[in-house]
Amino acid sequence: DTGVSQNPRHKITKRGQNVTFRCDPISEHNRLYWYRQTLGQGPEFLTYFQNEAQLEKSRLLSDRFSAERPKGSFSTLEIQRTEQGDSAMYLCASTHMRGPQHFGDGTRLSIL
Amino acid sequence: TQLLEQSPQFLSIQEGENLTVYCNSSSVFSSLQWYRQEPGEGPVLLVTVVTGGEVKKLKRLTFQFGDARKDSSLHITAAQTGDTGLYLCAAPGSDSWGKLQFGAGTQVVVTP
């Protein structure tokens, strides 16, 4: 069990650029979640996959955000035309069925 | 929308002192989880409480779930500097997908 891995750990980009983050869940975990955490707040749910199917998206996920989980393994979260308000920690978590969620250490996004 | 309110927002104590943090809601939950998060890392699950009135102990940490399953508390006895961190409570959403709703957290700082 190598844990949930997220890359990159830090991303600094200029406003208007596109960014993509990757999450490698614990192997055989069929559920994968993305959360966003801003300073002074707890994580907020963004989206959820069961295997390769994206089953729910929060209203926080504007049309500039897209997430995929091809083949039900790793997942990517892409943000197009980044805005200042996108600056946050993006966390990924995985679980098997309804077991406890295991979180990665996140990707810290800073928009200049 | 279920709202989890955590108090206090910030707590600074000296080593050896005791502390209690709270998580409250007007909603009833099937279960509630406590996480600790350190800077630059993802949340780490400490405990899950399920039954109203349940008390769970994890070394110097005591977790209690309210009788009505609307609130919870975390008590730390004889705090150590290693207890420093952001303590988050979380509860499952009202659907069956397992997404978590988090409180804003209590930042605990234990000084030598």
PDB file of N, CA, C and O in Angstrom, chain B residues 16-81:
ATOM      1  N   GLY B  16       1.247  19.704  27.926  1.00  0.00           N
ATOM      2  CA  GLY B  16       0.764  19.216  29.210  1.00  0.00           C
ATOM      3  C   GLY B  16      -0.654  19.644  29.528  1.00  0.00           C
ATOM      4  O   GLY B  16      -1.302  19.037  30.404  1.00  0.00           O
ATOM      5  N   GLU B  17      -1.153  20.668  28.847  1.00  0.00           N
ATOM      6  CA  GLU B  17      -2.527  21.121  29.089  1.00  0.00           C
ATOM      7  C   GLU B  17      -3.511  20.230  28.324  1.00  0.00           C
ATOM      8  O   GLU B  17      -3.148  19.485  27.411  1.00  0.00           O
ATOM      9  N   ASN B  18      -4.774  20.333  28.747  1.00  0.00           N
ATOM     10  CA  ASN B  18      -5.839  19.595  28.065  1.00  0.00           C
ATOM     11  C   ASN B  18      -6.606  20.535  27.148  1.00  0.00           C
ATOM     12  O   ASN B  18      -6.623  21.762  27.370  1.00  0.00           O
ATOM     13  N   LEU B  19      -7.251  19.978  26.139  1.00  0.00           N
ATOM     14  CA  LEU B  19      -8.063  20.809  25.254  1.00  0.00           C
ATOM     15  C   LEU B  19      -9.236  20.013  24.717  1.00  0.00           C
ATOM     16  O   LEU B  19      -9.184  18.778  24.637  1.00  0.00           O
ATOM     17  N   THR B  20     -10.282  20.741  24.366  1.00  0.00           N
ATOM     18  CA  THR B  20     -11.457  20.124  23.747  1.00  0.00           C
ATOM     19  C   THR B  20     -11.884  20.966  22.560  1.00  0.00           C
ATOM     20  O   THR B  20     -11.948  22.195  22.658  1.00  0.00           O
ATOM     21  N   VAL B  21     -12.156  20.313  21.453  1.00  0.00           N
ATOM     22  CA  VAL B  21     -12.702  20.990  20.275  1.00  0.00           C
ATOM     23  C   VAL B  21     -14.040  20.353  19.944  1.00  0.00           C
ATOM     24  O   VAL B  21     -14.291  19.188  20.251  1.00  0.00           O
ATOM     25  N   TYR B  22     -14.893  21.163  19.297  1.00  0.00           N
ATOM     26  CA  TYR B  22     -16.272  20.745  19.100  1.00  0.00           C
ATOM     27  C   TYR B  22     -16.670  20.800  17.630  1.00  0.00           C
ATOM     28  O   TYR B  22     -16.150  21.598  16.851  1.00  0.00           O
ATOM     29  N   CYS B  23     -17.633  19.942  17.307  1.00  0.00           N
ATOM     30  CA  CYS B  23     -18.192  19.883  15.956  1.00  0.00           C
ATOM     31  C   CYS B  23     -19.698  19.768  16.119  1.00  0.00           C
ATOM     32  O   CYS B  23     -20.183  18.799  16.719  1.00  0.00           O
ATOM     33  N   ASN B  24     -20.432  20.759  15.614  1.00  0.00           N
ATOM     34  CA  ASN B  24     -21.875  20.806  15.836  1.00  0.00           C
ATOM     35  C   ASN B  24     -22.647  20.982  14.536  1.00  0.00           C
ATOM     36  O   ASN B  24     -22.160  21.595  13.584  1.00  0.00           O
ATOM     37  N   SER B  25     -23.855  20.466  14.541  1.00  0.00           N
ATOM     38  CA  SER B  25     -24.728  20.613  13.378  1.00  0.00           C
ATOM     39  C   SER B  25     -26.173  20.535  13.826  1.00  0.00           C
ATOM     40  O   SER B  25     -26.474  20.012  14.900  1.00  0.00           O
ATOM     41  N   SER B  26     -27.050  21.026  12.995  1.00  0.00           N
ATOM     42  CA  SER B  26     -28.485  20.875  13.262  1.00  0.00           C
ATOM     43  C   SER B  26     -29.020  19.605  12.613  1.00  0.00           C
ATOM     44  O   SER B  26     -30.188  19.241  12.807  1.00  0.00           O
ATOM     45  N   SER B  27     -28.161  18.916  11.852  1.00  0.00           N
ATOM     46  CA  SER B  27     -28.576  17.704  11.151  1.00  0.00           C
ATOM     47  C   SER B  27     -28.128  16.461  11.910  1.00  0.00           C
ATOM     48  O   SER B  27     -27.151  16.493  12.654  1.00  0.00           O
ATOM     49  N   VAL B  28     -28.830  15.381  11.688  1.00  0.00           N
ATOM     50  CA  VAL B  28     -28.467  14.094  12.260  1.00  0.00           C
ATOM     51  C   VAL B  28     -27.581  13.351  11.262  1.00  0.00           C
ATOM     52  O   VAL B  28     -27.888  13.318  10.060  1.00  0.00           O
ATOM     53  N   PHE B  29     -26.519  12.755  11.752  1.00  0.00           N
ATOM     54  CA  PHE B  29     -25.597  12.052  10.870  1.00  0.00           C
ATOM     55  C   PHE B  29     -25.564  10.561  11.189  1.00  0.00           C
ATOM     56  O   PHE B  29     -25.675  10.158  12.334  1.00  0.00           O
ATOM     57  N   SER B  30     -25.367   9.769  10.145  1.00  0.00           N
ATOM     58  CA  SER B  30     -25.208   8.330  10.348  1.00  0.00           C
ATOM     59  C   SER B  30     -23.855   8.017  10.976  1.00  0.00           C
ATOM     60  O   SER B  30     -23.704   7.006  11.661  1.00  0.00           O
ATOM     61  N   SER B  31     -22.876   8.866  10.701  1.00  0.00           N
ATOM     62  CA  SER B  31     -21.549   8.696  11.276  1.00  0.00           C
ATOM     63  C   SER B  31     -20.807  10.025  11.187  1.00  0.00           C
ATOM     64  O   SER B  31     -21.249  10.939  10.475  1.00  0.00           O
ATOM     65  N   LEU B  32     -19.716  10.112  11.890  1.00  0.00           N
ATOM     66  CA  LEU B  32     -18.921  11.330  11.843  1.00  0.00           C
ATOM     67  C   LEU B  32     -17.457  10.930  11.977  1.00  0.00           C
ATOM     68  O   LEU B  32     -17.126   9.991  12.712  1.00  0.00           O
ATOM     69  N   GLN B  33     -16.617  11.624  11.248  1.00  0.00           N
ATOM     70  CA  GLN B  33     -15.192  11.306  11.263  1.00  0.00           C
ATOM     71  C   GLN B  33     -14.387  12.509  11.735  1.00  0.00           C
ATOM     72  O   GLN B  33     -14.783  13.653  11.509  1.00  0.00           O
ATOM     73  N   TRP B  34     -13.266  12.214  12.368  1.00  0.00           N
ATOM     74  CA  TRP B  34     -12.303  13.239  12.753  1.00  0.00           C
ATOM     75  C   TRP B  34     -11.002  12.979  12.002  1.00  0.00           C
ATOM     76  O   TRP B  34     -10.523  11.841  11.946  1.00  0.00           O
ATOM     77  N   TYR B  35     -10.458  14.051  11.435  1.00  0.00           N
ATOM     78  CA  TYR B  35      -9.182  14.000  10.722  1.00  0.00           C
ATOM     79  C   TYR B  35      -8.225  15.005  11.351  1.00  0.00           C
ATOM     80  O   TYR B  35      -8.629  16.017  11.921  1.00  0.00           O
ATOM     81  N   ARG B  36      -6.929  14.730  11.197  1.00  0.00           N
ATOM     82  CA  ARG B  36      -5.905  15.727  11.520  1.00  0.00           C
ATOM     83  C   ARG B  36      -5.112  16.002  10.244  1.00  0.00           C
ATOM     84  O   ARG B  36      -4.741  15.066   9.518  1.00  0.00           O
ATOM     85  N   GLN B  37      -4.856  17.268  10.003  1.00  0.00           N
ATOM     86  CA  GLN B  37      -4.121  17.668   8.815  1.00  0.00           C
ATOM     87  C   GLN B  37      -2.952  18.550   9.212  1.00  0.00           C
ATOM     88  O   GLN B  37      -3.127  19.521   9.962  1.00  0.00           O
ATOM     89  N   GLU B  38      -1.776  18.214   8.728  1.00  0.00           N
ATOM     90  CA  GLU B  38      -0.585  19.010   8.988  1.00  0.00           C
ATOM     91  C   GLU B  38      -0.269  19.828   7.743  1.00  0.00           C
ATOM     92  O   GLU B  38      -0.692  19.473   6.634  1.00  0.00           O
ATOM     93  N   PRO B  39       0.459  20.933   7.898  1.00  0.00           N
ATOM     94  CA  PRO B  39       0.727  21.825   6.757  1.00  0.00           C
ATOM     95  C   PRO B  39       1.345  21.073   5.581  1.00  0.00           C
ATOM     96  O   PRO B  39       2.280  20.287   5.752  1.00  0.00           O
ATOM     97  N   GLY B  40       0.793  21.300   4.396  1.00  0.00           N
ATOM     98  CA  GLY B  40       1.336  20.693   3.194  1.00  0.00           C
ATOM     99  C   GLY B  40       1.000  19.222   3.015  1.00  0.00           C
ATOM    100  O   GLY B  40       1.546  18.565   2.121  1.00  0.00           O
ATOM    101  N   GLU B  41       0.113  18.715   3.855  1.00  0.00           N
ATOM    102  CA  GLU B  41      -0.257  17.309   3.755  1.00  0.00           C
ATOM    103  C   GLU B  41      -1.770  17.161   3.678  1.00  0.00           C
ATOM    104  O   GLU B  41      -2.520  18.093   3.968  1.00  0.00           O
ATOM    105  N   GLY B  42      -2.207  15.966   3.286  1.00  0.00           N
ATOM    106  CA  GLY B  42      -3.630  15.701   3.246  1.00  0.00           C
ATOM    107  C   GLY B  42      -4.150  15.307   4.613  1.00  0.00           C
ATOM    108  O   GLY B  42      -3.382  14.962   5.517  1.00  0.00           O
ATOM    109  N   PRO B  43      -5.466  15.364   4.805  1.00  0.00           N
ATOM    110  CA  PRO B  43      -6.048  14.941   6.085  1.00  0.00           C
ATOM    111  C   PRO B  43      -5.810  13.453   6.333  1.00  0.00           C
ATOM    112  O   PRO B  43      -5.852  12.643   5.401  1.00  0.00           O
ATOM    113  N   VAL B  44      -5.599  13.112   7.590  1.00  0.00           N
ATOM    114  CA  VAL B  44      -5.404  11.726   7.990  1.00  0.00           C
ATOM    115  C   VAL B  44      -6.515  11.360   8.966  1.00  0.00           C
ATOM    116  O   VAL B  44      -6.733  12.053   9.958  1.00  0.00           O
ATOM    117  N   LEU B  45      -7.203  10.272   8.664  1.00  0.00           N
ATOM    118  CA  LEU B  45      -8.324   9.855   9.496  1.00  0.00           C
ATOM    119  C   LEU B  45      -7.849   9.421  10.882  1.00  0.00           C
ATOM    120  O   LEU B  45      -6.920   8.621  11.017  1.00  0.00           O
ATOM    121  N   LEU B  46      -8.500   9.973  11.913  1.00  0.00           N
ATOM    122  CA  LEU B  46      -8.209   9.578  13.292  1.00  0.00           C
ATOM    123  C   LEU B  46      -9.222   8.538  13.771  1.00  0.00           C
ATOM    124  O   LEU B  46      -8.840   7.525  14.361  1.00  0.00           O
ATOM    125  N   VAL B  47     -10.502   8.819  13.550  1.00  0.00           N
ATOM    126  CA  VAL B  47     -11.528   7.938  14.088  1.00  0.00           C
ATOM    127  C   VAL B  47     -12.849   8.151  13.349  1.00  0.00           C
ATOM    128  O   VAL B  47     -13.077   9.222  12.771  1.00  0.00           O
ATOM    129  N   THR B  48     -13.678   7.140  13.353  1.00  0.00           N
ATOM    130  CA  THR B  48     -15.062   7.244  12.892  1.00  0.00           C
ATOM    131  C   THR B  48     -15.973   6.846  14.043  1.00  0.00           C
ATOM    132  O   THR B  48     -15.757   5.800  14.670  1.00  0.00           O
ATOM    133  N   VAL B  49     -16.960   7.696  14.349  1.00  0.00           N
ATOM    134  CA  VAL B  49     -17.947   7.355  15.365  1.00  0.00           C
ATOM    135  C   VAL B  49     -19.288   7.145  14.675  1.00  0.00           C
ATOM    136  O   VAL B  49     -19.629   7.860  13.732  1.00  0.00           O
ATOM    137  N   VAL B  50     -20.016   6.158  15.150  1.00  0.00           N
ATOM    138  CA  VAL B  50     -21.226   5.728  14.456  1.00  0.00           C
ATOM    139  C   VAL B  50     -22.464   5.759  15.352  1.00  0.00           C
ATOM    140  O   VAL B  50     -23.544   6.150  14.917  1.00  0.00           O
ATOM    141  N   THR B  51     -22.297   5.349  16.588  1.00  0.00           N
ATOM    142  CA  THR B  51     -23.449   5.189  17.479  1.00  0.00           C
ATOM    143  C   THR B  51     -23.618   6.409  18.381  1.00  0.00           C
ATOM    144  O   THR B  51     -22.630   6.897  18.944  1.00  0.00           O
ATOM    145  N   GLY B  52     -24.858   6.880  18.553  1.00  0.00           N
ATOM    146  CA  GLY B  52     -25.118   7.992  19.448  1.00  0.00           C
ATOM    147  C   GLY B  52     -24.620   7.697  20.847  1.00  0.00           C
ATOM    148  O   GLY B  52     -24.865   6.608  21.354  1.00  0.00           O
ATOM    149  N   GLY B  53     -23.874   8.640  21.439  1.00  0.00           N
ATOM    150  CA  GLY B  53     -23.328   8.449  22.779  1.00  0.00           C
ATOM    151  C   GLY B  53     -22.004   7.706  22.802  1.00  0.00           C
ATOM    152  O   GLY B  53     -21.401   7.540  23.866  1.00  0.00           O
ATOM    153  N   GLU B  54     -21.551   7.286  21.635  1.00  0.00           N
ATOM    154  CA  GLU B  54     -20.318   6.495  21.562  1.00  0.00           C
ATOM    155  C   GLU B  54     -19.106   7.309  22.006  1.00  0.00           C
ATOM    156  O   GLU B  54     -19.002   8.494  21.707  1.00  0.00           O
ATOM    157  N   VAL B  55     -18.213   6.659  22.723  1.00  0.00           N
ATOM    158  CA  VAL B  55     -16.936   7.256  23.126  1.00  0.00           C
ATOM    159  C   VAL B  55     -15.821   6.349  22.626  1.00  0.00           C
ATOM    160  O   VAL B  55     -15.839   5.145  22.863  1.00  0.00           O
ATOM    161  N   LYS B  56     -14.884   6.945  21.902  1.00  0.00           N
ATOM    162  CA  LYS B  56     -13.725   6.175  21.433  1.00  0.00           C
ATOM    163  C   LYS B  56     -12.456   6.846  21.920  1.00  0.00           C
ATOM    164  O   LYS B  56     -12.366   8.078  21.934  1.00  0.00           O
ATOM    165  N   LYS B  57     -11.485   6.028  22.301  1.00  0.00           N
ATOM    166  CA  LYS B  57     -10.211   6.574  22.773  1.00  0.00           C
ATOM    167  C   LYS B  57      -9.091   6.110  21.867  1.00  0.00           C
ATOM    168  O   LYS B  57      -9.032   4.943  21.458  1.00  0.00           O
ATOM    169  N   LEU B  58      -8.202   7.047  21.574  1.00  0.00           N
ATOM    170  CA  LEU B  58      -7.019   6.770  20.769  1.00  0.00           C
ATOM    171  C   LEU B  58      -5.860   7.390  21.524  1.00  0.00           C
ATOM    172  O   LEU B  58      -5.572   8.574  21.383  1.00  0.00           O
ATOM    173  N   LYS B  59      -5.226   6.591  22.370  1.00  0.00           N
ATOM    174  CA  LYS B  59      -4.152   7.068  23.246  1.00  0.00           C
ATOM    175  C   LYS B  59      -4.670   8.248  24.070  1.00  0.00           C
ATOM    176  O   LYS B  59      -5.571   8.083  24.893  1.00  0.00           O
ATOM    177  N   ARG B  60      -4.146   9.435  23.886  1.00  0.00           N
ATOM    178  CA  ARG B  60      -4.554  10.592  24.687  1.00  0.00           C
ATOM    179  C   ARG B  60      -5.749  11.335  24.091  1.00  0.00           C
ATOM    180  O   ARG B  60      -6.182  12.354  24.634  1.00  0.00           O
ATOM    181  N   LEU B  61      -6.281  10.839  22.996  1.00  0.00           N
ATOM    182  CA  LEU B  61      -7.400  11.500  22.340  1.00  0.00           C
ATOM    183  C   LEU B  61      -8.695  10.749  22.662  1.00  0.00           C
ATOM    184  O   LEU B  61      -8.748   9.525  22.550  1.00  0.00           O
ATOM    185  N   THR B  62      -9.723  11.478  23.075  1.00  0.00           N
ATOM    186  CA  THR B  62     -11.029  10.892  23.363  1.00  0.00           C
ATOM    187  C   THR B  62     -12.061  11.570  22.471  1.00  0.00           C
ATOM    188  O   THR B  62     -12.174  12.795  22.466  1.00  0.00           O
ATOM    189  N   PHE B  63     -12.801  10.761  21.742  1.00  0.00           N
ATOM    190  CA  PHE B  63     -13.809  11.247  20.809  1.00  0.00           C
ATOM    191  C   PHE B  63     -15.183  10.831  21.331  1.00  0.00           C
ATOM    192  O   PHE B  63     -15.375   9.704  21.764  1.00  0.00           O
ATOM    193  N   GLN B  64     -16.122  11.768  21.256  1.00  0.00           N
ATOM    194  CA  GLN B  64     -17.475  11.458  21.691  1.00  0.00           C
ATOM    195  C   GLN B  64     -18.468  11.880  20.625  1.00  0.00           C
ATOM    196  O   GLN B  64     -18.348  12.957  20.044  1.00  0.00           O
ATOM    197  N   PHE B  65     -19.446  11.027  20.366  1.00  0.00           N
ATOM    198  CA  PHE B  65     -20.537  11.323  19.444  1.00  0.00           C
ATOM    199  C   PHE B  65     -21.774  11.630  20.286  1.00  0.00           C
ATOM    200  O   PHE B  65     -22.088  10.866  21.194  1.00  0.00           O
ATOM    201  N   GLY B  66     -22.446  12.730  20.018  1.00  0.00           N
ATOM    202  CA  GLY B  66     -23.591  13.111  20.809  1.00  0.00           C
ATOM    203  C   GLY B  66     -24.708  12.075  20.747  1.00  0.00           C
ATOM    204  O   GLY B  66     -24.831  11.345  19.764  1.00  0.00           O
ATOM    205  N   ASP B  67     -25.516  12.036  21.789  1.00  0.00           N
ATOM    206  CA  ASP B  67     -26.614  11.073  21.856  1.00  0.00           C
ATOM    207  C   ASP B  67     -27.544  11.189  20.645  1.00  0.00           C
ATOM    208  O   ASP B  67     -28.043  10.181  20.132  1.00  0.00           O
ATOM    209  N   ALA B  68     -27.761  12.411  20.189  1.00  0.00           N
ATOM    210  CA  ALA B  68     -28.660  12.631  19.059  1.00  0.00           C
ATOM    211  C   ALA B  68     -27.947  12.564  17.713  1.00  0.00           C
ATOM    212  O   ALA B  68     -28.555  12.787  16.670  1.00  0.00           O
ATOM    213  N   ARG B  69     -26.683  12.252  17.734  1.00  0.00           N
ATOM    214  CA  ARG B  69     -25.843  12.146  16.522  1.00  0.00           C
ATOM    215  C   ARG B  69     -25.847  13.438  15.704  1.00  0.00           C
ATOM    216  O   ARG B  69     -25.835  13.423  14.466  1.00  0.00           O
ATOM    217  N   LYS B  70     -25.855  14.586  16.421  1.00  0.00           N
ATOM    218  CA  LYS B  70     -25.766  15.877  15.744  1.00  0.00           C
ATOM    219  C   LYS B  70     -24.456  16.583  16.064  1.00  0.00           C
ATOM    220  O   LYS B  70     -24.142  17.599  15.448  1.00  0.00           O
ATOM    221  N   ASP B  71     -23.723  16.098  17.032  1.00  0.00           N
ATOM    222  CA  ASP B  71     -22.529  16.807  17.446  1.00  0.00           C
ATOM    223  C   ASP B  71     -21.478  15.818  17.946  1.00  0.00           C
ATOM    224  O   ASP B  71     -21.773  14.661  18.262  1.00  0.00           O
ATOM    225  N   SER B  72     -20.262  16.320  18.022  1.00  0.00           N
ATOM    226  CA  SER B  72     -19.153  15.477  18.471  1.00  0.00           C
ATOM    227  C   SER B  72     -18.096  16.356  19.113  1.00  0.00           C
ATOM    228  O   SER B  72     -18.029  17.569  18.857  1.00  0.00           O
ATOM    229  N   SER B  73     -17.286  15.744  19.941  1.00  0.00           N
ATOM    230  CA  SER B  73     -16.182  16.474  20.562  1.00  0.00           C
ATOM    231  C   SER B  73     -14.926  15.623  20.531  1.00  0.00           C
ATOM    232  O   SER B  73     -14.984  14.387  20.461  1.00  0.00           O
ATOM    233  N   LEU B  74     -13.813  16.325  20.554  1.00  0.00           N
ATOM    234  CA  LEU B  74     -12.492  15.687  20.610  1.00  0.00           C
ATOM    235  C   LEU B  74     -11.752  16.296  21.789  1.00  0.00           C
ATOM    236  O   LEU B  74     -11.577  17.521  21.845  1.00  0.00           O
ATOM    237  N   HIS B  75     -11.349  15.465  22.723  1.00  0.00           N
ATOM    238  CA  HIS B  75     -10.620  15.924  23.901  1.00  0.00           C
ATOM    239  C   HIS B  75      -9.217  15.349  23.866  1.00  0.00           C
ATOM    240  O   HIS B  75      -9.042  14.140  23.647  1.00  0.00           O
ATOM    241  N   ILE B  76      -8.233  16.209  24.047  1.00  0.00           N
ATOM    242  CA  ILE B  76      -6.846  15.758  24.106  1.00  0.00           C
ATOM    243  C   ILE B  76      -6.328  16.001  25.515  1.00  0.00           C
ATOM    244  O   ILE B  76      -6.400  17.123  26.037  1.00  0.00           O
ATOM    245  N   THR B  77      -5.812  14.958  26.105  1.00  0.00           N
ATOM    246  CA  THR B  77      -5.255  15.029  27.459  1.00  0.00           C
ATOM    247  C   THR B  77      -3.741  15.184  27.381  1.00  0.00           C
ATOM    248  O   THR B  77      -3.091  14.511  26.583  1.00  0.00           O
ATOM    249  N   ALA B  78      -3.223  16.075  28.201  1.00  0.00           N
ATOM    250  CA  ALA B  78      -1.763  16.282  28.282  1.00  0.00           C
ATOM    251  C   ALA B  78      -1.171  16.466  26.887  1.00  0.00           C
ATOM    252  O   ALA B  78      -0.363  15.646  26.429  1.00  0.00           O
ATOM    253  N   ALA B  79      -1.585  17.531  26.231  1.00  0.00           N
ATOM    254  CA  ALA B  79      -1.184  17.760  24.843  1.00  0.00           C
ATOM    255  C   ALA B  79       0.328  17.786  24.684  1.00  0.00           C
ATOM    256  O   ALA B  79       1.073  18.219  25.574  1.00  0.00           O
ATOM    257  N   GLN B  80       0.761  17.318  23.518  1.00  0.00           N
ATOM    258  CA  GLN B  80       2.181  17.319  23.165  1.00  0.00           C
ATOM    259  C   GLN B  80       2.362  18.143  21.891  1.00  0.00           C
ATOM    260  O   GLN B  80       1.401  18.355  21.136  1.00  0.00           O
ATOM    261  N   THR B  81       3.581  18.582  21.636  1.00  0.00           N
ATOM    262  CA  THR B  81       3.820  19.409  20.445  1.00  0.00           C
ATOM    263  C   THR B  81       3.430  18.659  19.172  1.00  0.00           C
ATOM    264  O   THR B  81       3.025  19.267  18.183  1.00  0.00           O
TER     265      THR B  81
END
